[in-house]
Coordinates of C-alpha atoms in Angstrom, one line a residue:
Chain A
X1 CA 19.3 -14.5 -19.4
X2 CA 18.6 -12.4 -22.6
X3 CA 18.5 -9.0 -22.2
X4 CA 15.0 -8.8 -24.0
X5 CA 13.9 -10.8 -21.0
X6 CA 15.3 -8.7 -18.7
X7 CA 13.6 -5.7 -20.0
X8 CA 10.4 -7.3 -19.6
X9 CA 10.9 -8.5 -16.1
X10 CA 12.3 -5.2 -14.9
X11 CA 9.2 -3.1 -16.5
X12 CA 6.4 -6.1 -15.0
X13 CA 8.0 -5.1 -11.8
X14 CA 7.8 -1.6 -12.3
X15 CA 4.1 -2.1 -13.0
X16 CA 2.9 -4.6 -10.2
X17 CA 5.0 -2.8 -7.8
X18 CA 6.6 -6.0 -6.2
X19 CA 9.8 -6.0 -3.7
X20 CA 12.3 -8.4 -5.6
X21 CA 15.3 -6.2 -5.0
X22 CA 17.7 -8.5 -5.0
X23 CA 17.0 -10.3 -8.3
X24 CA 16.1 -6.6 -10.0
X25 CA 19.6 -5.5 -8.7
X26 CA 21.5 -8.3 -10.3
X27 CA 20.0 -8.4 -13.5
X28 CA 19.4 -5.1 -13.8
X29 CA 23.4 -4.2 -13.3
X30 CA 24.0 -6.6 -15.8
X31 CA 21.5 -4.7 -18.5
X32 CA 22.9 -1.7 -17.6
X33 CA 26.2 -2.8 -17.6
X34 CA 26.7 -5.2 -20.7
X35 CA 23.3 -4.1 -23.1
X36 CA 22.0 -0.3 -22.6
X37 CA 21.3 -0.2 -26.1
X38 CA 18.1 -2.3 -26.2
X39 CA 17.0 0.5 -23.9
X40 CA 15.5 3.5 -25.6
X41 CA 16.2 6.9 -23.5
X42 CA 13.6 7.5 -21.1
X43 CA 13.4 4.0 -20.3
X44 CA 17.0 3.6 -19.5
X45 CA 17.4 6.4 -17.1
X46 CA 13.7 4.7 -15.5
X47 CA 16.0 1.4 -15.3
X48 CA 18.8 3.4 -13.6
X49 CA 16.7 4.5 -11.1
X50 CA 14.7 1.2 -10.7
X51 CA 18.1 -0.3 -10.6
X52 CA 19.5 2.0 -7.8
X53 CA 16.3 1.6 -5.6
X54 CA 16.8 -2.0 -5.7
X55 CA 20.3 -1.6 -5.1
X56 CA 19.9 0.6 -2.0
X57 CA 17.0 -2.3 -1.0
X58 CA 19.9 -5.0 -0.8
X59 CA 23.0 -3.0 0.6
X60 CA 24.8 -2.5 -2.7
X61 CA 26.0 0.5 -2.3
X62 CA 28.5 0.7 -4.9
X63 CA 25.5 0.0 -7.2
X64 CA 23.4 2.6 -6.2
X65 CA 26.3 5.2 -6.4
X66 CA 27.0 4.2 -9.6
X67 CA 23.4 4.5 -10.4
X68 CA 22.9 7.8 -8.5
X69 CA 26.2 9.1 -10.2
X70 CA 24.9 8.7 -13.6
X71 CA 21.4 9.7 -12.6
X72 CA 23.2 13.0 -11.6
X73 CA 25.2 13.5 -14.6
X74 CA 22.3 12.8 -17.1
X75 CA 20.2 15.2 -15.0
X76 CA 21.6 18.2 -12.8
X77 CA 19.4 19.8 -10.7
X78 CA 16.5 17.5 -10.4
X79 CA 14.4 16.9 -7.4
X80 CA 13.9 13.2 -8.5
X81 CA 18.2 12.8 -7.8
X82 CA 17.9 14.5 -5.3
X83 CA 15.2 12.2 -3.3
X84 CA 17.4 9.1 -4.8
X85 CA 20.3 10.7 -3.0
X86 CA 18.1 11.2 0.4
X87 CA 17.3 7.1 -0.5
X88 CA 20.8 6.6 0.2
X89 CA 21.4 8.7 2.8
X90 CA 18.5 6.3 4.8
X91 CA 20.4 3.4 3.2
X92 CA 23.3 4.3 5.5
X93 CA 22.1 5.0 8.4
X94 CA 22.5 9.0 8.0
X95 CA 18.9 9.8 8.9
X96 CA 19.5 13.1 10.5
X97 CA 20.9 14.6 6.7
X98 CA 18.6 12.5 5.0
X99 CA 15.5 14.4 6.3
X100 CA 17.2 17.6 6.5
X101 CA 17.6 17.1 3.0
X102 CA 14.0 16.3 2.3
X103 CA 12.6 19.3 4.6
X104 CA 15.1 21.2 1.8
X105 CA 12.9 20.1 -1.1
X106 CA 9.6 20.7 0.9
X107 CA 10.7 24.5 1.5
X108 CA 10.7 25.1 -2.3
X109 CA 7.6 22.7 -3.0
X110 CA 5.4 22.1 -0.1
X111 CA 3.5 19.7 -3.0
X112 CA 6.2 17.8 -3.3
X113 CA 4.3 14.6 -2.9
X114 CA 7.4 12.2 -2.2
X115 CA 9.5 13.9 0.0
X116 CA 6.7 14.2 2.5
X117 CA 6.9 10.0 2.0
X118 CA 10.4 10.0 2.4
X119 CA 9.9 12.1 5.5
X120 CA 7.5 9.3 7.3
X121 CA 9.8 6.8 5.7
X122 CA 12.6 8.1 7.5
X123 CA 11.1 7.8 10.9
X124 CA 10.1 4.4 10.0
X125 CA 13.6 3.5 9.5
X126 CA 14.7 5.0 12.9
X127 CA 11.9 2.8 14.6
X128 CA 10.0 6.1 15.4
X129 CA 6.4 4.9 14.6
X130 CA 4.8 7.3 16.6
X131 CA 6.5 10.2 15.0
X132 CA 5.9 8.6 11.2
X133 CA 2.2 8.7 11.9
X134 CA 2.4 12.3 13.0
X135 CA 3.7 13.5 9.8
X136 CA 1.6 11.2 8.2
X137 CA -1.2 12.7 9.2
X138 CA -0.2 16.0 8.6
X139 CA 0.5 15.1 4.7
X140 CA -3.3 13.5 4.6
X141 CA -4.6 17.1 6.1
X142 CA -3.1 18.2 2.5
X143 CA -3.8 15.4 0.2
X144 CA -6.5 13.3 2.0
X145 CA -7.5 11.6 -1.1
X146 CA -3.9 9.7 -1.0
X147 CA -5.2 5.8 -0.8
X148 CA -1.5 4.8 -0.9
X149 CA -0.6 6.9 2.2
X150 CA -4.0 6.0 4.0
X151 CA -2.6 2.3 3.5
X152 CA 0.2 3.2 5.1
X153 CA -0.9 5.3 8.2
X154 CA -3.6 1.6 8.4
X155 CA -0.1 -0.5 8.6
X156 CA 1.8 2.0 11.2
X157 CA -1.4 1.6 13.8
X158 CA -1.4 -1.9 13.3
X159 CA 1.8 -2.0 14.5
X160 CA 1.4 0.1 17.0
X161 CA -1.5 -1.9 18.2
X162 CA -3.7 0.8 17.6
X163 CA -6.5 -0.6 16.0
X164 CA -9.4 1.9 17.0
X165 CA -7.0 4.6 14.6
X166 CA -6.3 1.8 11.8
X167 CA -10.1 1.1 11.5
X168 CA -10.6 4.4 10.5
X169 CA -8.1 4.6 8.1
X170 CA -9.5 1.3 6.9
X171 CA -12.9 3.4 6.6
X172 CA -11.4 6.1 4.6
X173 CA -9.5 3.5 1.7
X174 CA -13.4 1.1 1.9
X175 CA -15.0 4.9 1.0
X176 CA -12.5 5.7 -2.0
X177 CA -12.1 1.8 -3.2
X178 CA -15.1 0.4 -2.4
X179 CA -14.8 -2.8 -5.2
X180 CA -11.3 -3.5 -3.2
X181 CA -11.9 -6.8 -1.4
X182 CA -8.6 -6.2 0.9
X183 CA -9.6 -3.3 2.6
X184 CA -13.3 -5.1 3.6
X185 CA -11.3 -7.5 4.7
X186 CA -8.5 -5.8 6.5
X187 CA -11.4 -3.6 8.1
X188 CA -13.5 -7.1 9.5
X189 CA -9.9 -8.5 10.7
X190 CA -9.4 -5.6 12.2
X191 CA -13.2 -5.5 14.2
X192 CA -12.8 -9.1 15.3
X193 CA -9.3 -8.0 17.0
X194 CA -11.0 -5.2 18.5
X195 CA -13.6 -7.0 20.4
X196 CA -17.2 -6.8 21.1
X197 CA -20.1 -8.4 20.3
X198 CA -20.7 -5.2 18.0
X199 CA -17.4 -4.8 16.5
X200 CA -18.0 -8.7 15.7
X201 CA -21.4 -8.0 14.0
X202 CA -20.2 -5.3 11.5
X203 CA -17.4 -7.5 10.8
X204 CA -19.3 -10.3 9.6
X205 CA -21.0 -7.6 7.4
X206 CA -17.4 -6.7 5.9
X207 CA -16.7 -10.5 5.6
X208 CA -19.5 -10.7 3.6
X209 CA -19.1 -7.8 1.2
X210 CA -15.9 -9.5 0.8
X211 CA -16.6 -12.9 0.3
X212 CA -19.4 -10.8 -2.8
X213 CA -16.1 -9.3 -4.3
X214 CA -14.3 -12.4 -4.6
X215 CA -16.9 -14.4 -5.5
X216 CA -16.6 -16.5 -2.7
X217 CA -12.9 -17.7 -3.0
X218 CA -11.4 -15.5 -0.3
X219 CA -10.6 -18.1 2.4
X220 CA -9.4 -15.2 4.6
X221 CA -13.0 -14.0 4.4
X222 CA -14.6 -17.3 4.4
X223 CA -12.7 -18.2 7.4
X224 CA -13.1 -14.8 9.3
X225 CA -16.7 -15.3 8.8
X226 CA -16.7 -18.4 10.3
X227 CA -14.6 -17.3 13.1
X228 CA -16.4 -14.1 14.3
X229 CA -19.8 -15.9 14.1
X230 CA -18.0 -18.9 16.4
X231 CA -17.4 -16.0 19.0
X232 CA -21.1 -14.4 18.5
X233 CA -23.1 -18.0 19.2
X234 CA -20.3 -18.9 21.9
X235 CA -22.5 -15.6 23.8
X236 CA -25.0 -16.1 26.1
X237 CA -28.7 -13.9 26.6
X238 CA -29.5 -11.5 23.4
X239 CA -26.3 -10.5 22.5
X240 CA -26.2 -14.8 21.3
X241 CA -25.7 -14.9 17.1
X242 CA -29.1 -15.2 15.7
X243 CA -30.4 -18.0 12.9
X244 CA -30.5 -15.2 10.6
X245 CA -26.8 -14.5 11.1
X246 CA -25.7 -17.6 11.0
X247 CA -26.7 -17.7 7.3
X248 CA -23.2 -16.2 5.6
X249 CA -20.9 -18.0 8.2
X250 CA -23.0 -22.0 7.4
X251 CA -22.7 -21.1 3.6
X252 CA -18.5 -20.2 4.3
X253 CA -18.1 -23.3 6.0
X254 CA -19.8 -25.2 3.0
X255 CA -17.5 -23.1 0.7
X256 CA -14.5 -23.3 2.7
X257 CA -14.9 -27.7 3.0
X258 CA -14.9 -27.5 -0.9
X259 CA -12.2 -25.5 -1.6
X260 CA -10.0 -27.8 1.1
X261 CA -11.5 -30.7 -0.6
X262 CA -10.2 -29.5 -3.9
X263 CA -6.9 -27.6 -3.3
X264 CA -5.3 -29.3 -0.1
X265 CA -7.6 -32.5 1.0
X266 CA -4.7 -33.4 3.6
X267 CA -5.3 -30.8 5.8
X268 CA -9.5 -31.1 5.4
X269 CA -10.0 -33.4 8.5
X270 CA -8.5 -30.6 10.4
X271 CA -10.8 -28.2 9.2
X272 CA -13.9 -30.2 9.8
X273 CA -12.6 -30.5 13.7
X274 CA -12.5 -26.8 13.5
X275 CA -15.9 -25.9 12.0
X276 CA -17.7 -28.7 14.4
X277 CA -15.8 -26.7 17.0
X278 CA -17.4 -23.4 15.5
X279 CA -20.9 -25.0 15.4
X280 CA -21.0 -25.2 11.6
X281 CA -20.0 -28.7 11.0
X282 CA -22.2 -31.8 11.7
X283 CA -19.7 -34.6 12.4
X284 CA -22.9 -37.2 12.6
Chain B
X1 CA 19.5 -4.7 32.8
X2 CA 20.4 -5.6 36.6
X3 CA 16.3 -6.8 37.0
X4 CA 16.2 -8.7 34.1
X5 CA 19.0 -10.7 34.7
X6 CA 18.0 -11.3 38.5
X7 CA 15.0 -12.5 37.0
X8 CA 16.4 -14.6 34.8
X9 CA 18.4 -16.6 37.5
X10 CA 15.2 -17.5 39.4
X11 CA 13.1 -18.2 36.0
X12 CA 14.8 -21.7 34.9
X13 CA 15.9 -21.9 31.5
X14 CA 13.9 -23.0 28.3
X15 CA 15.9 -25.1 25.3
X16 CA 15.6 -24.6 22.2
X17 CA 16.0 -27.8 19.5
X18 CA 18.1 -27.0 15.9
X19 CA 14.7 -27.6 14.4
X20 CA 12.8 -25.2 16.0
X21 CA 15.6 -22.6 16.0
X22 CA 16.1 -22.8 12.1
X23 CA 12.9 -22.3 10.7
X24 CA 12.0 -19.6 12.6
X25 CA 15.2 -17.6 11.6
X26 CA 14.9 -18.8 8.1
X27 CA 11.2 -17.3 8.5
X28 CA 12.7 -14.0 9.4
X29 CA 15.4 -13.9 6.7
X30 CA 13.0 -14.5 3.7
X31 CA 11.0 -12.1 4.6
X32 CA 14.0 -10.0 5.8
X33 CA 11.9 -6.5 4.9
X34 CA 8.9 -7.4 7.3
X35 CA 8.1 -8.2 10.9
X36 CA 7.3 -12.3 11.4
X37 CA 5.3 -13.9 13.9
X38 CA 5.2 -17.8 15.0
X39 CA 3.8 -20.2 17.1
X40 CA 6.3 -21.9 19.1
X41 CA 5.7 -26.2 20.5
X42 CA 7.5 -28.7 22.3
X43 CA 7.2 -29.7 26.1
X44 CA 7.2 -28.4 29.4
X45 CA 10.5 -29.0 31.0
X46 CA 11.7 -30.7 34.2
X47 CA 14.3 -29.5 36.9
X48 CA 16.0 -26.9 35.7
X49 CA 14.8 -26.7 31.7
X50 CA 11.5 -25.4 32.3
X51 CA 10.3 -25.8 28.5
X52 CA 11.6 -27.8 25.7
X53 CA 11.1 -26.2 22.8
X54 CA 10.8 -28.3 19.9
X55 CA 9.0 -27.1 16.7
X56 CA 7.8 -23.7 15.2
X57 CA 5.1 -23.0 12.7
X58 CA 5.8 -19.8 11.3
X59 CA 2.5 -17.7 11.4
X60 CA 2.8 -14.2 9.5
X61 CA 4.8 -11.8 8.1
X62 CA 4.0 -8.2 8.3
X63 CA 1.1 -6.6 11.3
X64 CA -1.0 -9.2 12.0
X65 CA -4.6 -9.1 13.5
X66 CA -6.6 -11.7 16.3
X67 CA -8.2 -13.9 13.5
X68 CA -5.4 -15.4 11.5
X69 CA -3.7 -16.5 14.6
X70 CA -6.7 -17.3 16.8
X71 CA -7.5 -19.6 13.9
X72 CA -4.5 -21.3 13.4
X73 CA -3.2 -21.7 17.2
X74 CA -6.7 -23.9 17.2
X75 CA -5.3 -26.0 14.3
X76 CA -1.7 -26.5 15.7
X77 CA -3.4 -27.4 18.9
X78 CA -5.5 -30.5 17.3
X79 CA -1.8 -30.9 15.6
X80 CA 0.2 -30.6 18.7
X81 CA -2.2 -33.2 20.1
X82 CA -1.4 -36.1 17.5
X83 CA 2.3 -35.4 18.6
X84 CA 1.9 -35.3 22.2
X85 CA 3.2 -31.3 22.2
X86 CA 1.6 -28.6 23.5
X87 CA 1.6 -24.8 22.5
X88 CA 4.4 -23.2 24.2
X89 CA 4.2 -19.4 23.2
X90 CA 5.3 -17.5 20.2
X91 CA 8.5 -16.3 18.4
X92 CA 8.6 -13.1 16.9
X93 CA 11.2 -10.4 14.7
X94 CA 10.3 -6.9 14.6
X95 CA 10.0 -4.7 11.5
X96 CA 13.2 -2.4 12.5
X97 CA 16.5 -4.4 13.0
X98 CA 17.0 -2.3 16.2
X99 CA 13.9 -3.3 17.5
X100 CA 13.4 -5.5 20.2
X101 CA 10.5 -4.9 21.8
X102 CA 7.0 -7.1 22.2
X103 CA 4.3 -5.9 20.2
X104 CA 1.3 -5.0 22.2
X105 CA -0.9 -7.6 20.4
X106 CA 1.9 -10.7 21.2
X107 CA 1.8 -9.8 24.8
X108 CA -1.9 -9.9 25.0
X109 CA -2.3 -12.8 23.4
X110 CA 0.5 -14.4 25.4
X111 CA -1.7 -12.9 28.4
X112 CA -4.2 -15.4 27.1
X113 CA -2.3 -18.0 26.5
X114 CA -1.1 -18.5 29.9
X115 CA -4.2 -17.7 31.6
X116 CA -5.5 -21.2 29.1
X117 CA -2.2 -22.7 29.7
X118 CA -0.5 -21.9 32.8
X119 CA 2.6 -20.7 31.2
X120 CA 3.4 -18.7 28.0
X121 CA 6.7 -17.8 26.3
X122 CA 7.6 -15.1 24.0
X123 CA 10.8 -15.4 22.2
X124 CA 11.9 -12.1 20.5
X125 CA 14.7 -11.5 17.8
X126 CA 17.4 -9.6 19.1
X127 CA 19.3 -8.8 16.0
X128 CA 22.7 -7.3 17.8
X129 CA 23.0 -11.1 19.7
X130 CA 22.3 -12.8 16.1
X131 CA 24.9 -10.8 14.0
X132 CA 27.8 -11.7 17.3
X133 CA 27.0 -15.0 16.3
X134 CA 25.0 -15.9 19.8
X135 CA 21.4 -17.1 20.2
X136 CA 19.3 -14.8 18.4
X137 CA 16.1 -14.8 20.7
X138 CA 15.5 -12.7 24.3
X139 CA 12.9 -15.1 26.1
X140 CA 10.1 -13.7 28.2
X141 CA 7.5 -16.0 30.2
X142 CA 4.5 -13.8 30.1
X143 CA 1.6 -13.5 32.5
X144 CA -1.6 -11.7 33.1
X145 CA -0.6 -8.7 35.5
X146 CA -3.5 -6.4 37.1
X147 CA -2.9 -3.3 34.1
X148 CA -2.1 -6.1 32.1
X149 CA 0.1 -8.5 30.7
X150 CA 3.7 -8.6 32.7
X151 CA 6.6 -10.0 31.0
X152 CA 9.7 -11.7 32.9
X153 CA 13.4 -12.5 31.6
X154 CA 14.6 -16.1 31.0
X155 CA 17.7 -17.4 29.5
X156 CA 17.2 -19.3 26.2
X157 CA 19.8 -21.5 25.6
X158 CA 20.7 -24.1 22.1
X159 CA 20.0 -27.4 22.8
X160 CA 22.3 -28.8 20.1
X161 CA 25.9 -27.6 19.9
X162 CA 25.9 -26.9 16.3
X163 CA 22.6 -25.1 15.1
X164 CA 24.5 -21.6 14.2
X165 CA 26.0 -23.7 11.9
X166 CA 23.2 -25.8 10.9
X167 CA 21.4 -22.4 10.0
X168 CA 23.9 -21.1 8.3
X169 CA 24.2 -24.4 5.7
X170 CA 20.4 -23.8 5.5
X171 CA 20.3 -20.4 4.4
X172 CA 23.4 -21.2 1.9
X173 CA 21.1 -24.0 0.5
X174 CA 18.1 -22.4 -0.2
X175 CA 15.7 -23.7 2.4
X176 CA 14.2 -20.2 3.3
X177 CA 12.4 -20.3 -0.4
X178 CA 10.9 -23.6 0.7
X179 CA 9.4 -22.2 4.1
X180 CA 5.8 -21.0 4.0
X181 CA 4.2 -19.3 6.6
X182 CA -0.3 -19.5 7.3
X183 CA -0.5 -16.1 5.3
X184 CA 1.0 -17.7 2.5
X185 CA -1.2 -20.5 2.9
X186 CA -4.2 -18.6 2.8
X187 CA -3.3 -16.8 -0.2
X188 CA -2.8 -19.9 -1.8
X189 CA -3.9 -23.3 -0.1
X190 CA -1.9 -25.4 -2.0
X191 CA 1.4 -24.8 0.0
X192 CA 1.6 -26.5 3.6
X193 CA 2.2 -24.5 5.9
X194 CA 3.2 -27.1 8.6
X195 CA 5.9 -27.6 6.4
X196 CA 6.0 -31.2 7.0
X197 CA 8.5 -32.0 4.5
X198 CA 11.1 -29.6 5.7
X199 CA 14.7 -30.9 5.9
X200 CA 17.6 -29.2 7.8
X201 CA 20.9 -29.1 5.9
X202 CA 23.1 -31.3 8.4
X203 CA 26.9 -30.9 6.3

């Protein structure tokens, strides 16, 4: 592909912050390689290092070296190559150097946002989950209004199972974003897997904020609604859902038949089993 | 090591069909950077064989939380129905290539599952069996134990000669970019996630 073209993909995955490592390795060793010109200065040593990232992503180590080398040459003595060549360090394995390496940049900048990443990134790599949250937690003590590193400590207690902890991390990132859909809906998810006709309640609530930030069209949301409310009437005594909270989850299922209708009608029968299942569907 | 393979010689065995085996692995190596979680289908076994495994549908990718699977298990149940199947347990890859433990949240719901069903299976990537070129899943039959849920050991075994190599054509041809998991689908309902039109690569 052109080299123009490549530009553009490379800097629209800088920007939307996607994973394609291997296709930004390829392309981007062949920009590097065959046209650096088109690149003005600061944007090809940005491409380098985008370039070695994606490299270290994929295994190709004699990429990222080559990457890393030139890095190095174009700019002795910076922290940034230096936290490229910790990257690398994880990349093979060496976890033990590659942590005492970013301690090293922490003792001369205890700010030094990234290493402290790299630090729960390299735990993460080991398989020590436990451990990553630890220091995670210690980092938010310093820069608590981090929303990228609550998102984080959120994933690390969902995989740990440990919802109570990833709800309140859910809390925090609803607090500091609260036009951001996801985390609503992340946070109602994350109810409904904790239980209890409570937990259900204020999930239904988060649903709904949801389904008002997407304008309706978040068939996660419509179906969690749906879902939580099926659990809530399936109760018995006054803990049963009311009519009154029923309302959101019989207007979801009404969305949610529409937007099957319209975008896959082959799987709709399946969905109107489902819903007269869940007490919002009239099969008459 | 010693209990777990006394257990598996009094567990039976459970099969495991080319189909089945090649879309869940092709599930774990697109999305190669995240944990997956499936559903897994087929029959209960006789003699021996104590479940056929026939089918997959691949479920997530990444942590996952009670209502995307509680949802679709009750769609690939009414599916499972048409096909005379029944929901056998679940497959799933951890995160770190090291890694083969269960996830708290699989073993509960496997809990469930067999408390519904009478018998749950958990198949779990075991990455250092998959790179020696041998079947890539530890199997556990899961039950509800007093402090919870209590796996046990048993041997899962191909029940085609040639699905190592089947996968292998797969992966070569592409067929992982062609997989789609429920997340995906609820991102964007216009991709099936039963992927009903999936082919293997026979040659």
């Amino acid at each position: 592909p052109p080299p123009a073209a490549v530009r553009e993909y490379l800097r629209l995955v800088r920007e939307a912050k996607v994973r394609h490592s291997e296709d930004v390795a390829e392309y981007g060793a062949l920009l590097l390689k065959k046209s650096p010109g088109i690149l003005p200065a600061e944007e090809l040593w940005l491409v380098h290092e985008q370039v070695g990232v994606a490299a270290l992503d994929c295994g190709g180590f004699e990429l990222a070296d080559w990457c890393i080398g030139r890095l190095d040459k174009q700019f002795p003595n910076s922290v940034r190559v230096r936290k490229l060549k910790g990257m690398r360090l994880e990349a093979g394995g060496e976890f033990d150097a590659a942590d005492k390496l970013y301690k090293g940049i922490l003792e001369e900048n205890q700010a030094d946002q990234a290493a402290w990443k790299r630090r729960v990134a390299v735990c993460r790599g080991r398989g020590n989950l436990v451990k990553a949250t630890k220091v995670l937690k210690e980092y938010l003590d310093i820069f608590a209004s981090d929303h990228e590193a609550w998102e984080e400590a959120a994933d690390l207690y969902l995989c740990l199972g440990m919802h109570k902890q990833a709800a309140f991390c859910q809390e925090e990132l609803i607090l500091s974003n609260p036009q951001n859909p996801h985390f609503h809906l992340q946070y109602a998810d994350t109810l409904c897997t904790l239980g209890q006709p409570a937990n259900l309640r204020t999930a239904l609530a988060y649903y709904a904020a949801a389904l008002e930030l997407t304008d309706g069209l978040s068939v996660r949301a419509l179906l969690g609604a749906c879902g939580a409310y099926a659990h809530l009437n399936a109760l018995k005594g006054p803990e049963k859902a009311t009519e009154e909270e029923a309302r959101v989850p019989q207007l979801a299922a009404k969305l949610l038949k529409q937007l099957y209708g319209k975008k896959c009608p082959a799987k709709l029968p399946l969905l109107l089993e489902l819903l007269t299942k869940q007490g919002l569907h009239d099969s008459s | 090591e010693r209990k777990r393979e006394r257990e598996k010689e009094t567990m039976g065995e459970v099969q495991i069909s080319t189909l089945a085996y090649v879309k869940a692995l092709l599930h774990a190596y697109k999305r190669s950077t995240a944990s997956v979680t499936g559903v897994v289908v087929g029959k209960l076994g006789k003699d021996g064989c104590r479940m056929e495994v026939e089918d997959i549908f691949p479920l997530t990718h990444g942590s996952f939380l009670y209502p995307e699977v509680e949802m679709a298990l009750s769609i690939i149940r009414l599916l499972c129905a048409k096909k005379q199947q029944v929901v056998l347990g679940f497959y799933h890859g951890n995160e770190a290539r090291s890694d083969k433990s269960i996830p708290a949240l699989l073993g509960t719901l496997g809990a469930q599952l067999e408390e519904k069903c009478g018998s749950s299976l958990l198949l779990v990537m075991n990455n250092a069996q998959l790179a020696a070129g041998q079947m890539a899943f530890d199997g556990y039959f899961i039950e509800k134990g007093k402090d919870g849920p209590v796996e046990k050991s048993v041997t899962v075994r191909f029940a085609s000669g040639d699905t190592s190599q089947v996968l292998a054509n797969c992966i070569k041809g592409g067929a992982a970019d062609v997989l789609v998991d429920y997340s995906d689908h609820l991102d964007d309902l216009t991709l099936d996630w039963t992927n009903a039109s999936f082919q293997l690569h026979a040659s």
